[in-house]
Structures are given as structure tokens and as C-alpha cells.
Short mmCIF file of C-alpha atoms in Angstrom, two decimals:
data_model
loop_
_atom_site.label_atom_id
_atom_site.label_comp_id
_atom_site.label_asym_id
_atom_site.label_seq_id
_atom_site.Cartn_x
_atom_site.Cartn_y
_atom_site.Cartn_z
CA MET A 1 43.24 34.42 40.33
CA THR A 2 40.62 33.18 37.72
CA ALA A 3 39.55 35.41 34.94
CA THR A 4 37.04 35.23 32.05
CA MET A 5 38.23 36.93 28.75
CA THR A 6 35.91 37.34 25.93
CA GLY A 7 37.37 37.19 22.26
CA ASN A 8 40.25 35.07 20.88
CA ALA A 9 42.63 37.19 18.83
CA GLY A 10 44.59 40.31 18.75
CA ILE A 11 43.92 42.41 21.98
CA SER A 12 41.79 39.50 23.40
CA PHE A 13 44.47 37.14 23.06
CA ALA A 14 47.34 39.11 24.94
CA PRO A 15 45.84 39.36 28.19
CA CYS A 16 44.86 35.79 28.23
CA LYS A 17 48.51 34.80 27.25
CA LYS A 18 49.81 37.05 29.87
CA LEU A 19 47.54 35.77 32.59
CA ALA A 20 48.29 31.82 31.77
CA GLN A 21 51.86 32.80 31.60
CA GLY A 22 51.32 34.06 35.33
CA GLY A 23 49.82 30.83 36.51
CA HIS A 24 46.40 32.08 36.56
CA THR A 25 43.10 30.23 35.64
CA VAL A 26 41.91 31.62 32.42
CA PHE A 27 38.32 30.99 30.84
CA LEU A 28 38.81 32.03 27.35
CA GLY A 29 35.24 32.75 25.89
CA ALA A 30 34.80 32.94 21.66
CA ARG A 31 31.91 32.72 19.51
CA SER A 32 34.15 30.53 17.22
CA ALA A 33 34.98 27.22 18.76
CA SER A 34 37.49 26.35 16.50
CA LYS A 35 38.94 29.85 16.74
CA GLY A 36 38.76 29.75 20.52
CA LYS A 37 40.17 26.10 21.00
CA ALA A 38 42.91 27.29 18.42
CA ALA A 39 43.70 30.19 20.86
CA VAL A 40 43.82 27.98 23.90
CA ASN A 41 46.12 25.38 22.32
CA ASP A 42 48.53 28.32 20.94
CA ILE A 43 48.74 29.48 24.50
CA LEU A 44 49.16 25.96 25.96
CA SER A 45 52.01 25.39 23.53
CA LEU A 46 53.79 28.37 25.16
CA HIS A 47 52.57 27.67 28.84
CA PRO A 48 51.85 23.99 28.99
CA LYS A 49 51.02 23.85 32.58
CA SER A 50 48.62 26.88 32.64
CA GLU A 51 45.03 26.25 33.07
CA ILE A 52 43.23 27.89 30.06
CA VAL A 53 39.78 26.54 29.30
CA PHE A 54 37.67 27.46 26.14
CA VAL A 55 34.16 28.44 27.02
CA ALA A 56 31.65 28.94 24.08
CA CYS A 57 30.50 32.70 24.41
CA ASP A 58 28.75 34.69 21.42
CA VAL A 59 28.57 38.37 23.18
CA THR A 60 25.45 39.00 20.84
CA SER A 61 23.70 36.12 22.42
CA GLU A 62 22.34 36.31 25.98
CA GLU A 63 21.56 32.76 25.90
CA SER A 64 25.30 32.02 24.98
CA ILE A 65 26.47 34.31 27.63
CA GLU A 66 24.17 32.94 30.33
CA ALA A 67 25.52 29.24 29.60
CA ALA A 68 29.12 30.75 29.51
CA ALA A 69 28.20 32.09 33.13
CA ARG A 70 26.96 28.67 34.25
CA THR A 71 30.07 26.84 32.96
CA VAL A 72 32.42 29.04 34.60
CA LYS A 73 30.49 29.33 37.99
CA GLU A 74 30.22 25.38 38.09
CA SER A 75 34.00 25.22 37.31
CA ILE A 76 35.03 27.71 39.98
CA ASP A 77 32.65 27.08 42.79
CA PRO A 78 33.00 27.93 45.78
CA HIS A 79 35.59 30.27 44.60
CA LYS A 80 34.96 33.63 43.37
CA LEU A 81 35.96 35.16 39.75
CA TYR A 82 38.57 37.74 40.05
CA ALA A 83 38.27 39.68 36.68
CA VAL A 84 35.96 39.82 33.50
CA GLY A 85 37.66 41.20 30.50
CA ASN A 86 35.23 42.18 27.79
CA ASN A 87 37.58 42.14 24.50
CA ALA A 88 35.53 40.70 21.88
CA GLY A 89 34.83 42.95 19.39
CA THR A 90 34.26 43.75 15.70
CA GLY A 91 34.09 46.69 13.42
CA LEU A 92 32.93 47.76 9.94
CA ASN A 93 35.98 47.26 8.19
CA HIS A 94 34.98 43.52 9.16
CA CYS A 95 32.21 43.98 6.46
CA ASN A 96 29.48 44.16 9.33
CA ALA A 97 26.60 46.36 9.46
CA ARG A 98 26.48 49.23 12.14
CA GLU A 99 23.96 47.20 14.10
CA GLN A 100 26.09 44.20 14.64
CA VAL A 101 28.67 46.44 15.58
CA LEU A 102 26.71 48.21 18.17
CA ASP A 103 25.64 44.71 19.29
CA THR A 104 28.68 43.42 19.65
CA ASN A 105 30.87 46.35 20.88
CA LEU A 106 28.30 48.36 22.93
CA TYR A 107 25.60 45.83 24.25
CA GLY A 108 27.71 42.86 24.29
CA PRO A 109 29.97 43.95 26.97
CA LYS A 110 26.95 45.06 29.11
CA ARG A 111 25.47 41.59 28.69
CA VAL A 112 28.83 39.70 29.92
CA CYS A 113 28.88 42.27 32.96
CA ASP A 114 25.53 41.57 33.95
CA ALA A 115 25.79 37.72 33.80
CA PHE A 116 29.10 37.53 35.38
CA LEU A 117 28.77 40.45 37.94
CA PRO A 118 27.25 38.00 40.29
CA LEU A 119 30.55 35.75 40.19
CA LEU A 120 32.76 38.51 41.16
#
């Protein structure tokens, strides 16, 4: 099974770790390359034989999401993607404006679904 997950910490990190532990291929999408790669390395340190790959994916950027979908498609072709997890998120407690929270938490998952749906 192959899955794409957005987000690299907290509720996003746990399913990536569980899928990798189960021997599934995981594309971990994150806005921050350093944080995304660190999450991948953390999972690889726990499950060294797992197939987990960092993919740059900023859910507030249509261009970034489309580039991530192209990367995943090229990596899995001719196979299909089994799951997409929309776990990237933010909140007002992170000192973000309401507009940024809505863009990330509401419109971001829609953008991700629109881009990745053809791969499922």
C-alpha cells in the first residue's frame, strides 16, 4: 500500500510512523524541508527498512501541491495511491491570522484532494 500524508508533527507524524512500521510506502508531505526530512529520519531510525520519502508540500500553495502530486505520480506509476491523509494544520495558538488558519485547515485539504484524487 502507498499513502501520502501531509504534515510532519503530532497527529501527522503518528500515522506516517504506523504505516512505515507496517511496511507500507509513505510520502510525507511537509512545508518545511528541514522539519519534513527530520520526521522521515526519525521514522527511519525506528524502522530502517521502511520506505518513507519526504515530498515538499505546502497546502496553502496550489503550485506546491501540484508539484508534490507529480512527484508522487512519477514515483508510483503505474501503480495507484491507496490513501491521502490531510493532517497538515495550524491554529490561532500558533500566532496565525484567521485567514491563514482557514487557508491551511479548510482550503488546504480541498486542494490536496483535488490534486491527488486522480492518483487514487
